Tab-separated table of C-alpha atoms and ligand atoms in Angstrom:
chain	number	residue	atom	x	y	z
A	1	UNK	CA	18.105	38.705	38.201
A	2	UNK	CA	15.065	40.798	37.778
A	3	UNK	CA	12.370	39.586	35.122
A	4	UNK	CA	11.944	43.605	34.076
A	5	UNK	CA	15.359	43.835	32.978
A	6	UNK	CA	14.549	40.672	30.623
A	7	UNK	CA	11.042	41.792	29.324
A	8	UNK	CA	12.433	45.297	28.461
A	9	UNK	CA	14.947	43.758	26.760
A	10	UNK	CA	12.448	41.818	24.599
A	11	UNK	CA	10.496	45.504	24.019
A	12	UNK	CA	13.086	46.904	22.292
A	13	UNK	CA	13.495	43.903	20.094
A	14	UNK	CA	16.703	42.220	21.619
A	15	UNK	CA	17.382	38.655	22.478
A	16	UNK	CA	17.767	38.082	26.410
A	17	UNK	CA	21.209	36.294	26.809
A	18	UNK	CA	21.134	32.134	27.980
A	19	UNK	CA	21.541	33.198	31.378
A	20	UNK	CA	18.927	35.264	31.394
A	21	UNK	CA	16.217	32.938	29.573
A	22	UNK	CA	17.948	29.730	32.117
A	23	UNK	CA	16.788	32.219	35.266
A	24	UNK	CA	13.179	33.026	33.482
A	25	UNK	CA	12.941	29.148	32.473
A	26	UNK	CA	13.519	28.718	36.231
A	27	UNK	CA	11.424	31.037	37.862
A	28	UNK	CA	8.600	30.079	35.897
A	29	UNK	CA	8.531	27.229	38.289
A	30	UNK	CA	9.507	28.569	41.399
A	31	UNK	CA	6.848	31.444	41.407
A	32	UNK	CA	9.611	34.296	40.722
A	33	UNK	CA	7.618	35.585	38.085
A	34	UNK	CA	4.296	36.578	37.866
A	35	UNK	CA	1.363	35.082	35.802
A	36	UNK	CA	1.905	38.859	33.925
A	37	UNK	CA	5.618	38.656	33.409
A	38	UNK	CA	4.581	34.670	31.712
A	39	UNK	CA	2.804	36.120	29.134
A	40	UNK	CA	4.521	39.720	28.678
A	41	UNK	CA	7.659	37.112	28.168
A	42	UNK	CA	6.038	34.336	25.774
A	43	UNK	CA	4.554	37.609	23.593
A	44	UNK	CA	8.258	39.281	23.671
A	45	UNK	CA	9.327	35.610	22.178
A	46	UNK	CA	6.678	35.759	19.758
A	47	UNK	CA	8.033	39.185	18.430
A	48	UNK	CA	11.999	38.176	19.508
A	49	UNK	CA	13.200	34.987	18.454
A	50	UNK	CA	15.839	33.301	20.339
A	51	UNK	CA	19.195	32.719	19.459
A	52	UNK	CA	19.796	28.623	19.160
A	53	UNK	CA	21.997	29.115	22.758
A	54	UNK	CA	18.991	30.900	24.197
A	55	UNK	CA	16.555	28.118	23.074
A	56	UNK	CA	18.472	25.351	24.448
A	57	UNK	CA	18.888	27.433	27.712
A	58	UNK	CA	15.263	28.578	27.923
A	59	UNK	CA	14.732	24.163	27.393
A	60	UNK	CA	17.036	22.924	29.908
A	61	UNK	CA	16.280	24.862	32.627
A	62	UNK	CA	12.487	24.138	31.931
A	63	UNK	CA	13.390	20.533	31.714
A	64	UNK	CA	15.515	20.750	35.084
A	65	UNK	CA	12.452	22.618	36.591
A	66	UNK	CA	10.899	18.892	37.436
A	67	UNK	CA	12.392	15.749	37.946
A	68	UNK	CA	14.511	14.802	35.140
A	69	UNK	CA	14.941	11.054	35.121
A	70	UNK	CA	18.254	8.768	34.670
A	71	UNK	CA	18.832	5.019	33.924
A	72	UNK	CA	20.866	2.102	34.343
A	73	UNK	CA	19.682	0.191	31.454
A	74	UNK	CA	21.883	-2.377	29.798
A	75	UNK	CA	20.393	-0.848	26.419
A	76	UNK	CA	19.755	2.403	25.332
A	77	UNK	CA	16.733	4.657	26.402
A	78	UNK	CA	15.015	6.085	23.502
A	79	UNK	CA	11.552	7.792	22.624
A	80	UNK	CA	9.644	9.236	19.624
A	81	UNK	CA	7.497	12.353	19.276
A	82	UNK	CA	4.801	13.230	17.298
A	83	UNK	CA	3.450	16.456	17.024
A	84	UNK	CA	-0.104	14.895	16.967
A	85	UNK	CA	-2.159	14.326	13.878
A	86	UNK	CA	-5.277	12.241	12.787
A	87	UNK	CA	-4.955	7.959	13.223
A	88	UNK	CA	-1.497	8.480	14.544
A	89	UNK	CA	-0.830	4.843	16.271
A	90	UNK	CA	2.591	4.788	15.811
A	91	UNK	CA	3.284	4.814	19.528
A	92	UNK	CA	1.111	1.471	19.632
A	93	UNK	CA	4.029	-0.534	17.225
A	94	UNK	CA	6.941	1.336	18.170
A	95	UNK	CA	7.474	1.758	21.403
A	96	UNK	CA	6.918	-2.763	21.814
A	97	UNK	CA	8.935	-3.241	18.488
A	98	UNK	CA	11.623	-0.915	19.542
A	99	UNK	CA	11.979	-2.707	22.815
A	100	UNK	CA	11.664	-6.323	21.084
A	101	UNK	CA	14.962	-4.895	19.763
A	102	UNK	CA	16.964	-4.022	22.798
A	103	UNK	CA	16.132	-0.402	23.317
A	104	UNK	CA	14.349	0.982	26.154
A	105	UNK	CA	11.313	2.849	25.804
A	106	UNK	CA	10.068	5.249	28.549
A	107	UNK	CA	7.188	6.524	26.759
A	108	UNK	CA	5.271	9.760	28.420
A	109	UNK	CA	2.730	10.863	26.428
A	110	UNK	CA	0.273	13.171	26.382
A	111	UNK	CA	-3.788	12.942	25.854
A	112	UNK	CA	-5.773	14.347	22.619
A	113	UNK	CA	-5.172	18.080	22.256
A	114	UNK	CA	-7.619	19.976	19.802
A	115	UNK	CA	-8.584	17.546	16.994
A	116	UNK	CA	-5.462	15.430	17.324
A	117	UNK	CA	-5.821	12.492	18.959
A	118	UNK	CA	-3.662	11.073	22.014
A	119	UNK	CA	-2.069	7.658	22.674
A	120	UNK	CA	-3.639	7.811	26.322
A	121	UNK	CA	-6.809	8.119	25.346
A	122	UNK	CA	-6.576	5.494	23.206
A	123	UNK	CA	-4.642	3.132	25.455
A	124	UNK	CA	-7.538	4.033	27.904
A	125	UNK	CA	-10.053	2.070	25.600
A	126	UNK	CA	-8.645	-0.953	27.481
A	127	UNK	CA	-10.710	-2.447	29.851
A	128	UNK	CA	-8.162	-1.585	33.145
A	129	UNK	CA	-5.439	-0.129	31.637
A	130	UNK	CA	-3.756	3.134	33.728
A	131	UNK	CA	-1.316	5.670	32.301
A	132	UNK	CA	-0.427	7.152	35.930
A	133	UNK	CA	2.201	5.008	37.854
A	134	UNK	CA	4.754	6.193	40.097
A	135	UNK	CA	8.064	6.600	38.841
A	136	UNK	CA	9.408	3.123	40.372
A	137	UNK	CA	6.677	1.180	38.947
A	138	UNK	CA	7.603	2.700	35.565
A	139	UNK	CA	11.104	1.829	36.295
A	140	UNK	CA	10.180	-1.520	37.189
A	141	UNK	CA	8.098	-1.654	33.687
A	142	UNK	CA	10.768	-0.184	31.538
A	143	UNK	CA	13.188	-2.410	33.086
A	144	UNK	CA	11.400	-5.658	33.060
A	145	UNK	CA	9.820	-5.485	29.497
A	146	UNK	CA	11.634	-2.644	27.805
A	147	UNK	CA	8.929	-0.346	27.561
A	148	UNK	CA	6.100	1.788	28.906
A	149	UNK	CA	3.577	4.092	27.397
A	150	UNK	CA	2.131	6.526	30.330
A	151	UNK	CA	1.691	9.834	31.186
A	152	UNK	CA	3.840	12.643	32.470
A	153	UNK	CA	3.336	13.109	36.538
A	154	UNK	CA	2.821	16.522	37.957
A	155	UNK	CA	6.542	16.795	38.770
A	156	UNK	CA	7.911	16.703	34.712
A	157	UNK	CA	8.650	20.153	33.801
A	158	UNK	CA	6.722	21.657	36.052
A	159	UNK	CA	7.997	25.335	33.838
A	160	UNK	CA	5.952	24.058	31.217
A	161	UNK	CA	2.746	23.206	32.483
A	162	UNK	CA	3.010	27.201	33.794
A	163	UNK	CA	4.027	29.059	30.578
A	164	UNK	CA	1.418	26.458	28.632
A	165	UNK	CA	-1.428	27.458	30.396
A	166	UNK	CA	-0.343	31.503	30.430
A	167	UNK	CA	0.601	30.856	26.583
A	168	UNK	CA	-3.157	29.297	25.815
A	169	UNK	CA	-4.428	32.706	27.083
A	170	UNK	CA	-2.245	35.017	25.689
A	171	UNK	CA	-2.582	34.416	21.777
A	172	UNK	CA	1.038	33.122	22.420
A	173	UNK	CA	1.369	28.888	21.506
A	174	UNK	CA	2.369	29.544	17.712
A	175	UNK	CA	5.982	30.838	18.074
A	176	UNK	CA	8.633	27.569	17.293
A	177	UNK	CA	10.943	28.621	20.300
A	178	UNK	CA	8.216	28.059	22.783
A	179	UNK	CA	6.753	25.223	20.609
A	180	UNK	CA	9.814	23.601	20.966
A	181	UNK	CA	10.942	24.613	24.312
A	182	UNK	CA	7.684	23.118	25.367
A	183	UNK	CA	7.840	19.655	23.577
A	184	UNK	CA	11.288	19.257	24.767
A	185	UNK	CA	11.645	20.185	28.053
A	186	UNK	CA	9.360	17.620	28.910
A	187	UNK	CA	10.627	14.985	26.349
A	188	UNK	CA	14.581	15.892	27.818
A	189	UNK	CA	12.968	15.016	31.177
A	190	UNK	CA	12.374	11.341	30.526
A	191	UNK	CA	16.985	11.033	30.431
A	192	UNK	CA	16.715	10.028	27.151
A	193	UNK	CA	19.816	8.915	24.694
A	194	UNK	CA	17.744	9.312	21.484
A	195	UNK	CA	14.950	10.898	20.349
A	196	UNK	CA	13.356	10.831	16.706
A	197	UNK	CA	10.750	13.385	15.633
A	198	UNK	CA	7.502	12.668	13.818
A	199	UNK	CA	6.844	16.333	12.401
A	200	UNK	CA	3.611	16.231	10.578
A	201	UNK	CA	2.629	18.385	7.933
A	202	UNK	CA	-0.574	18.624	5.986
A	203	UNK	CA	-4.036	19.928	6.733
A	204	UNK	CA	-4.548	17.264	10.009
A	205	UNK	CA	-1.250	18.673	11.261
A	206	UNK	CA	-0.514	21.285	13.530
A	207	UNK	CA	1.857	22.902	11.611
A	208	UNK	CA	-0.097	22.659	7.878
A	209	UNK	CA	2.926	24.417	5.868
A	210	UNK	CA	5.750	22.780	4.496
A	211	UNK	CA	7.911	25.500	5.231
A	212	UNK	CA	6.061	26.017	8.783
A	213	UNK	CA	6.956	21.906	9.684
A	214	UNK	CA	10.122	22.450	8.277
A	215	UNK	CA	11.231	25.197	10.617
A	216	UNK	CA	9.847	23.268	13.949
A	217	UNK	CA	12.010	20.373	12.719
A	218	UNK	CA	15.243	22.364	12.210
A	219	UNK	CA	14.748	24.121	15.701
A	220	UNK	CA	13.717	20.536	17.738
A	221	UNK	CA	16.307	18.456	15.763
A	222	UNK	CA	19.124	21.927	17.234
A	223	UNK	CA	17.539	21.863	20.091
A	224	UNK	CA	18.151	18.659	21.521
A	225	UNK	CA	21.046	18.363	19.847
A	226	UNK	CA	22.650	21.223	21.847
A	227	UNK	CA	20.833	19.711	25.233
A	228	UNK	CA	22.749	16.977	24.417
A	229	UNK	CA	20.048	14.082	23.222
A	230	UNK	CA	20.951	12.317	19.632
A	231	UNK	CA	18.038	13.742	17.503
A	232	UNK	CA	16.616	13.261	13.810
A	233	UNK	CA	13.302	14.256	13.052
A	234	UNK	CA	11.275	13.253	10.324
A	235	UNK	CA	8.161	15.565	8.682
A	236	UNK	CA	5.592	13.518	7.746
A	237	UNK	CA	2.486	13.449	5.804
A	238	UNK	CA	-0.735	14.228	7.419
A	239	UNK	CA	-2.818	15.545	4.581
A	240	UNK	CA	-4.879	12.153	5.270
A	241	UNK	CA	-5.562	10.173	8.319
A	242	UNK	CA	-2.267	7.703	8.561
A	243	UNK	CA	-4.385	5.016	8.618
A	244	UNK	CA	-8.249	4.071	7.782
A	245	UNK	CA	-9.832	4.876	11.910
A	246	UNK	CA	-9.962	7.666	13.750
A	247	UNK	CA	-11.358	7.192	17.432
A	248	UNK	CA	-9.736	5.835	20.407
A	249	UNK	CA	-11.188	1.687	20.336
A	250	UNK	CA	-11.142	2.100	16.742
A	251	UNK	CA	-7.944	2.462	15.927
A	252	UNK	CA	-6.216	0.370	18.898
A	253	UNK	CA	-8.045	-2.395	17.008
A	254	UNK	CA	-6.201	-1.028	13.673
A	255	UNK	CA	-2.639	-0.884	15.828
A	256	UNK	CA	-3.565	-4.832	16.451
A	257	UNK	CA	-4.101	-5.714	13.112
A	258	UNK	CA	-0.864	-4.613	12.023
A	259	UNK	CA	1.056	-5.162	14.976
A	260	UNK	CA	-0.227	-8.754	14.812
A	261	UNK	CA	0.315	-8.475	11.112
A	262	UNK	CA	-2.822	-9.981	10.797
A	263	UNK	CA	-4.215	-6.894	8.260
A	264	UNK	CA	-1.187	-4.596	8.170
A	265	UNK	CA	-2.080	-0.963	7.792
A	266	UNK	CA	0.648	0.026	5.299
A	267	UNK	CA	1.136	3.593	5.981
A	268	UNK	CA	1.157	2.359	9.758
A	269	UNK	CA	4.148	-0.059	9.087
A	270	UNK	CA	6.113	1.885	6.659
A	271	UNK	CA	6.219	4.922	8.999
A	272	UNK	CA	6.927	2.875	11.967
A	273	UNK	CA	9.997	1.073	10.606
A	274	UNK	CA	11.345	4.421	9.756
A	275	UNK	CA	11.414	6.078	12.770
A	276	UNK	CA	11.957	2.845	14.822
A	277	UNK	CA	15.187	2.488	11.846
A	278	UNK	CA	16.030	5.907	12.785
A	279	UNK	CA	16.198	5.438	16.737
A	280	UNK	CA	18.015	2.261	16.397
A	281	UNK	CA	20.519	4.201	14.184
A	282	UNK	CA	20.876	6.840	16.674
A	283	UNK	CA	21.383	5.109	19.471
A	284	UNK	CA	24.135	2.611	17.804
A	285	UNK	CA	21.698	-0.780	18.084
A	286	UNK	CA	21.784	-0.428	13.931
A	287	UNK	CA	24.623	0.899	11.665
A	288	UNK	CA	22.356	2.732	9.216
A	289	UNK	CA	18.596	3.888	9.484
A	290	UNK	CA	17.864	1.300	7.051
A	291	UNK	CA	19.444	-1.416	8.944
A	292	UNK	CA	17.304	-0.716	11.459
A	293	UNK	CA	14.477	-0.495	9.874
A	294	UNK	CA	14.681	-4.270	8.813
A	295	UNK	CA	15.112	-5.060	12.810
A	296	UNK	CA	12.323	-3.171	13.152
A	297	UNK	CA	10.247	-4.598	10.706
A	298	UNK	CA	12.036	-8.306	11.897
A	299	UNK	CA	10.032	-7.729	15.396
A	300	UNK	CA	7.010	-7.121	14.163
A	301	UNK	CA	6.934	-9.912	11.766
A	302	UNK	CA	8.220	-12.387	14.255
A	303	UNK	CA	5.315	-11.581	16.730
A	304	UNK	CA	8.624	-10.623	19.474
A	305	UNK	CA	6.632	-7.190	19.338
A	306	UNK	CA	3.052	-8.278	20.099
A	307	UNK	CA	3.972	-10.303	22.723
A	308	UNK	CA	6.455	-6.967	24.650
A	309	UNK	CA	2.722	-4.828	23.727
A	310	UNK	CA	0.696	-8.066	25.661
A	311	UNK	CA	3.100	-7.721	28.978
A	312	UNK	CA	3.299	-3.806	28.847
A	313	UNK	CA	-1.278	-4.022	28.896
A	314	UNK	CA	-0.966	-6.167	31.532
A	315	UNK	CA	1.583	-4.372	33.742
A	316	UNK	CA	-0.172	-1.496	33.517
A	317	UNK	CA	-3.552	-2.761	34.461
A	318	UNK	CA	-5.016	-4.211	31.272
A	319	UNK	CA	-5.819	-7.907	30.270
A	320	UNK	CA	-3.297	-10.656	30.093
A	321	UNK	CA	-4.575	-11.958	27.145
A	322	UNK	CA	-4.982	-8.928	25.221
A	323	UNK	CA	-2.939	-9.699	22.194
A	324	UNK	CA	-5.109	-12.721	21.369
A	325	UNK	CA	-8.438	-11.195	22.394
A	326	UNK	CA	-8.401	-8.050	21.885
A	327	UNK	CA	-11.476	-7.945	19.586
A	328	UNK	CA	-13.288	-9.059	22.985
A	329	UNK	CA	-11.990	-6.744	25.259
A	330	UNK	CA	-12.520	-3.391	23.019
A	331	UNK	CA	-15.568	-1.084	23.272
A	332	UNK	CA	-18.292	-1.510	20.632
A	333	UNK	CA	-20.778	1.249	19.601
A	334	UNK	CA	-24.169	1.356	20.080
A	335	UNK	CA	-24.514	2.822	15.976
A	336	UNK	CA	-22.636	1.729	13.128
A	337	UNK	CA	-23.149	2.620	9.653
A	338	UNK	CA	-21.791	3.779	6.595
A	339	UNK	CA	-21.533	7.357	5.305
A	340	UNK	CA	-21.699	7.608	1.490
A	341	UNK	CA	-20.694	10.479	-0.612
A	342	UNK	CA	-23.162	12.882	-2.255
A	343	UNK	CA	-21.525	11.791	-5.561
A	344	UNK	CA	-19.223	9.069	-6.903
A	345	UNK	CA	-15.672	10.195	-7.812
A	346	UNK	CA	-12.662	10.440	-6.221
A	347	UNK	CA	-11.238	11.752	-3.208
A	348	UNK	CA	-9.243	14.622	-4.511
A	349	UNK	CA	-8.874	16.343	-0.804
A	350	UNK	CA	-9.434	15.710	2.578
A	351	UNK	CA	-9.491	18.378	5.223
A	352	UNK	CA	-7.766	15.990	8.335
A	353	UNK	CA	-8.489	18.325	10.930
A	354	UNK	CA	-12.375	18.136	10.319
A	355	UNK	CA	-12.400	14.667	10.494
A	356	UNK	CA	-10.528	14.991	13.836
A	357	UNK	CA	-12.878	17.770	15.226
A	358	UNK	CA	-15.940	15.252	14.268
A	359	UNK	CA	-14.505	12.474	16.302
A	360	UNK	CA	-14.434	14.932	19.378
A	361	UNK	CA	-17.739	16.081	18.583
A	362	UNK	CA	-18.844	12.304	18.487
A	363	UNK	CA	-17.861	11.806	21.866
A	364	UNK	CA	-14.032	10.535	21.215
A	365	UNK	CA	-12.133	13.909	22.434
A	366	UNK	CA	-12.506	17.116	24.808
A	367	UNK	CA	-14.227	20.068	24.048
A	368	UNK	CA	-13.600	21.207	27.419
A	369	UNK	CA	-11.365	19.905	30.584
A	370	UNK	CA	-12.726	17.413	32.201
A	371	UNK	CA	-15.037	15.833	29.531
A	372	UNK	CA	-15.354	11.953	29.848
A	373	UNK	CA	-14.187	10.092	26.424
A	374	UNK	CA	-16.462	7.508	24.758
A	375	UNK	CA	-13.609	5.291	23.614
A	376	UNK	CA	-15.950	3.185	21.150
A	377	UNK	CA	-17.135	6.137	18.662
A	378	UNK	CA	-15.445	7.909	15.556
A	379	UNK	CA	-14.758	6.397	11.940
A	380	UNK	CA	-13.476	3.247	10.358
A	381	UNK	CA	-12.964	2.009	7.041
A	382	UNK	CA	-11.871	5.573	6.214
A	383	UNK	CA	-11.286	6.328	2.197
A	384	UNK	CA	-7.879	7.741	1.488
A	385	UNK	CA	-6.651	10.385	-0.965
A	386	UNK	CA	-7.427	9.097	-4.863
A	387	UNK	CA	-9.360	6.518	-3.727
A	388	UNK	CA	-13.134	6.058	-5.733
A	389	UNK	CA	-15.628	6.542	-3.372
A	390	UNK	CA	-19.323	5.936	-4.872
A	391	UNK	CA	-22.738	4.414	-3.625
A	392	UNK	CA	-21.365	1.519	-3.226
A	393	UNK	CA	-18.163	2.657	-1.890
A	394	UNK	CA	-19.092	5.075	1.193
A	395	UNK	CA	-15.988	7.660	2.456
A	396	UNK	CA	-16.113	5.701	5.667
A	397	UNK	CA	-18.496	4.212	8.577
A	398	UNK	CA	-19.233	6.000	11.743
A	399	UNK	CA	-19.552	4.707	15.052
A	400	UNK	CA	-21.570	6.794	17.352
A	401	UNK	CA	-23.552	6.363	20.425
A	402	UNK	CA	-27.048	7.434	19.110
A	403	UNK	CA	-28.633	8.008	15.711
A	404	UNK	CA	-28.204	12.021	15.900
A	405	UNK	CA	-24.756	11.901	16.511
A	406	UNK	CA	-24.022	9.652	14.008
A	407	UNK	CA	-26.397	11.601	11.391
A	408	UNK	CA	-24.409	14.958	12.635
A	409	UNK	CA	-21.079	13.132	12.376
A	410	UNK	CA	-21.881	11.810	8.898
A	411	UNK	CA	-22.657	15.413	7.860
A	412	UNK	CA	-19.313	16.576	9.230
A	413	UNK	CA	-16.800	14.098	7.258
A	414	UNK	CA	-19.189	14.429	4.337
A	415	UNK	CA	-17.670	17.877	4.388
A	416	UNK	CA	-14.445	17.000	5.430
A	417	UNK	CA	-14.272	15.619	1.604
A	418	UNK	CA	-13.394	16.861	-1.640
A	419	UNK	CA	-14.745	14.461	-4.053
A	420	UNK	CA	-13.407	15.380	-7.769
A	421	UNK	CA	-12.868	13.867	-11.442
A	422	UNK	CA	-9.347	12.652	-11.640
A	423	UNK	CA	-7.157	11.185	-8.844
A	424	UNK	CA	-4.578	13.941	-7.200
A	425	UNK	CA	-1.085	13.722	-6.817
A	426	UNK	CA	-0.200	11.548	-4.056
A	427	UNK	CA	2.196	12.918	-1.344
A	428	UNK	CA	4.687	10.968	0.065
A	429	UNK	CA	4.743	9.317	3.705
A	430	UNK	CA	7.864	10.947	4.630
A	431	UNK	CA	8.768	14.324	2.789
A	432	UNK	CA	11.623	15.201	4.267
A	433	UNK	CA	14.711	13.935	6.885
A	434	UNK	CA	16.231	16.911	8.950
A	435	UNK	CA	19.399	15.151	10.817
A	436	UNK	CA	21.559	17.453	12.748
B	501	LIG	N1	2.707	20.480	22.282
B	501	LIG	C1	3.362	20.855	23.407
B	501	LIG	O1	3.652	20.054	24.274
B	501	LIG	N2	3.663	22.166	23.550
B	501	LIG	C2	3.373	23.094	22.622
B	501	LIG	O2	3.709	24.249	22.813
B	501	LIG	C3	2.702	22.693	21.456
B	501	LIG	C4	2.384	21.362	21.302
């Protein structure tokens, strides 16, 4: 095939056919294409959507552009996505609770990206923990204790890491076909049996529309359908931080708390029973979502979860005793103090992705590649939407590493907040299911 014939194509407004976007998908990897035909193709996307065939074409043949991997589990292997939000520890209850119920959980996931935050950088806030094993040690992991949160190796969907980069420099990462091809070719690469997806929606969210969210959902929920994974997504609320922290130590101790159910986050629980019910559903260790929500909920309560999160920290490097001590093995913050708002009233709006941005600016994320993360800084004790917030109740406390960033910090989510008169309406947790 010849990549001109396919970009012309796309010029004159007409969808390449599968075989065409399978040979692109693979010659993104093997150099037959140019860094020029990349992003002359992802714009052509931008302008052309695919068909749902050319989608699932243009996935699988990113996903089979790496190592895809395959199990002999005696359970099912299953994995959520997010699409990345604000004091999103799901992954932190899940992926132990799901395995405390007989699933099997290769988790690869990815670091912060933008003002989202990401479960590696957060797991990293353990003293010795390490997100890059080879792929029999993660075998080894998922096999012995049901699950493993680490990152992808250089060899997933090696497609993707290509069109990504051309994409970030060609105007070119908002179109859902590549969105989507992106997410799940390197999802699809993990040989998974079910996947549910945590769309979020809101002004933290990637996707702040509710029609925008729902359209990502329809075409990942198709997507993997058609590559043959059992899929349900779910979009979820991210007009406020899901639970009170944002920063990496900060909210692992937050994950504890509930996963311990020592203080459980509510938001935290409700939305990890729901997608845990909806993998277990999927992947026929439940009858109904709801049935397996209440295993899910069963494991967490029962401590069968904390103790499959203890062995997964100290397989991969962290403390044996985590579970127990984890309040002495977390990062601490040079500065903490609370941030009050200019006036009482209450929280009538909070703009999620400003709050993210200040935890990067504190130290907690990237504003460039290679940046070393202060795990201990961001926000605790964070005031949700219609909460009162007054001089004695400040809109949260800050953690920082030095006076000036926690004085610019303090600034930042001052802004991030509308304070007003009356309480709003509340949105739900979980707007919407989209099932195939
Ligand atoms: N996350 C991904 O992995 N890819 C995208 O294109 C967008 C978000």
């Amino acid at each position: 095939m010849d990549a001109r014939q396919i970009l012309s194509k796309l010029r004159r407004a007409e969808r390449p056919d599968p075989d065409e976007l399978s040979w692109f998908g693979g010659a993104l990897a093997s150099g037959a294409v140019s860094d020029a035909q990349a992003g002359a193709f992802a714009m052509g996307i931008c302008r052309t959507p695919l068909s749902e065939a050319g989608r699932v074409a243009l996935t699988l043949a990113m996903r089979d552009s790496g190592d895809v991997l395959d199990w002999d589990m005696p359970g099912p292997v299953v994995d959520k996505h997010s699409t990345g939000g604000v004091g999103d520890s799901v992954s932190l209850t899940l992926a132990p609770a799901l395995a405390a119920c007989g699933a099997y959980v290769p988790m690869i996931s990815g670091r912060g990206l933008g003002h989202t935050g990401g479960t590696l950088d957060k797991l990293e806030a353990i003293p010795g923990y390490t997100a890059e094993v080879s792929q029999a040690r993660l075998r080894e992991i998922v096999g012995d204790i049901g699950c493993a949160i680490v990152g992808a190796s250089q060899r997933i969907a090696p497609a993707d890491k290509r069109l990504y980069a051309v994409r970030d420099v060609t105007g070119t990462v908002e179109s859902i076909d590549l969105i989507t091809a992106s997410i799940l070719s390197k999802k699809l690469a993990a040989g998974l049996d079910a996947l549910v997806l945590d769309v979020k929606t809101g002004s933290g969210a990637f996707m702040k529309t509710a029609e925008d969210s729902r359209a990502l959902a329809h075409s990942l929920v198709a997507t993997a359908e058609g590559a043959g994974c059992r899929t349900t997504a779910l979009i979820t609320d991210m007009s406020q931080p899901l639970i009170g922290t944002a920063g990496n130590a900060l909210e692992i101790a937050e994950g504890m708390q509930t996963l311990t159910c020592e203080a459980v986050s509510e938001r935290l629980w409700d939305l990890t029973v729901a997608l845990g019910g909806e993998l277990l559903a999927l992947s026929g260790l439940a009858d109904t979502a709801e049935a397996g929500a209440d295993k899910i909920a069963g494991a967490l309560r029962s401590g069968a979860a904390a103790e499959r999160f203890e062995r997964m920290i100290a397989a991969l490097g962290g403390p044996a005793d985590f579970v127990g001590a984890w309040r002495r093995h977390l990062p601490e913050a040079a500065v903490v103090r609370d941030v009050f708002p200019a006036e009482a009233g209450v929280v009538a709006r909070i703009d999620v992705e400003a709050v993210g941005l200040a935890v990067v600016h504190l130290g907690g994320g990237r504003l460039r590649d290679g940046d070393v993360i202060d795990p201990s800084v961001g926000f605790s004790t964070l005031a949700g939407l219609g909460e009162m917030v007054s001089a004695g109740r400040p809109l949260g406390r800050v953690h920082a590493a030095s006076d000036a960033a926690a004085e610019a910090a303090a600034v930042a989510l001052r802004g991030a907040y509308l304070i007003g008169a009356a309480a709003p309406d509340l949105p739900p947790l979980i707007h919407e299911r989209i099932a195939p």
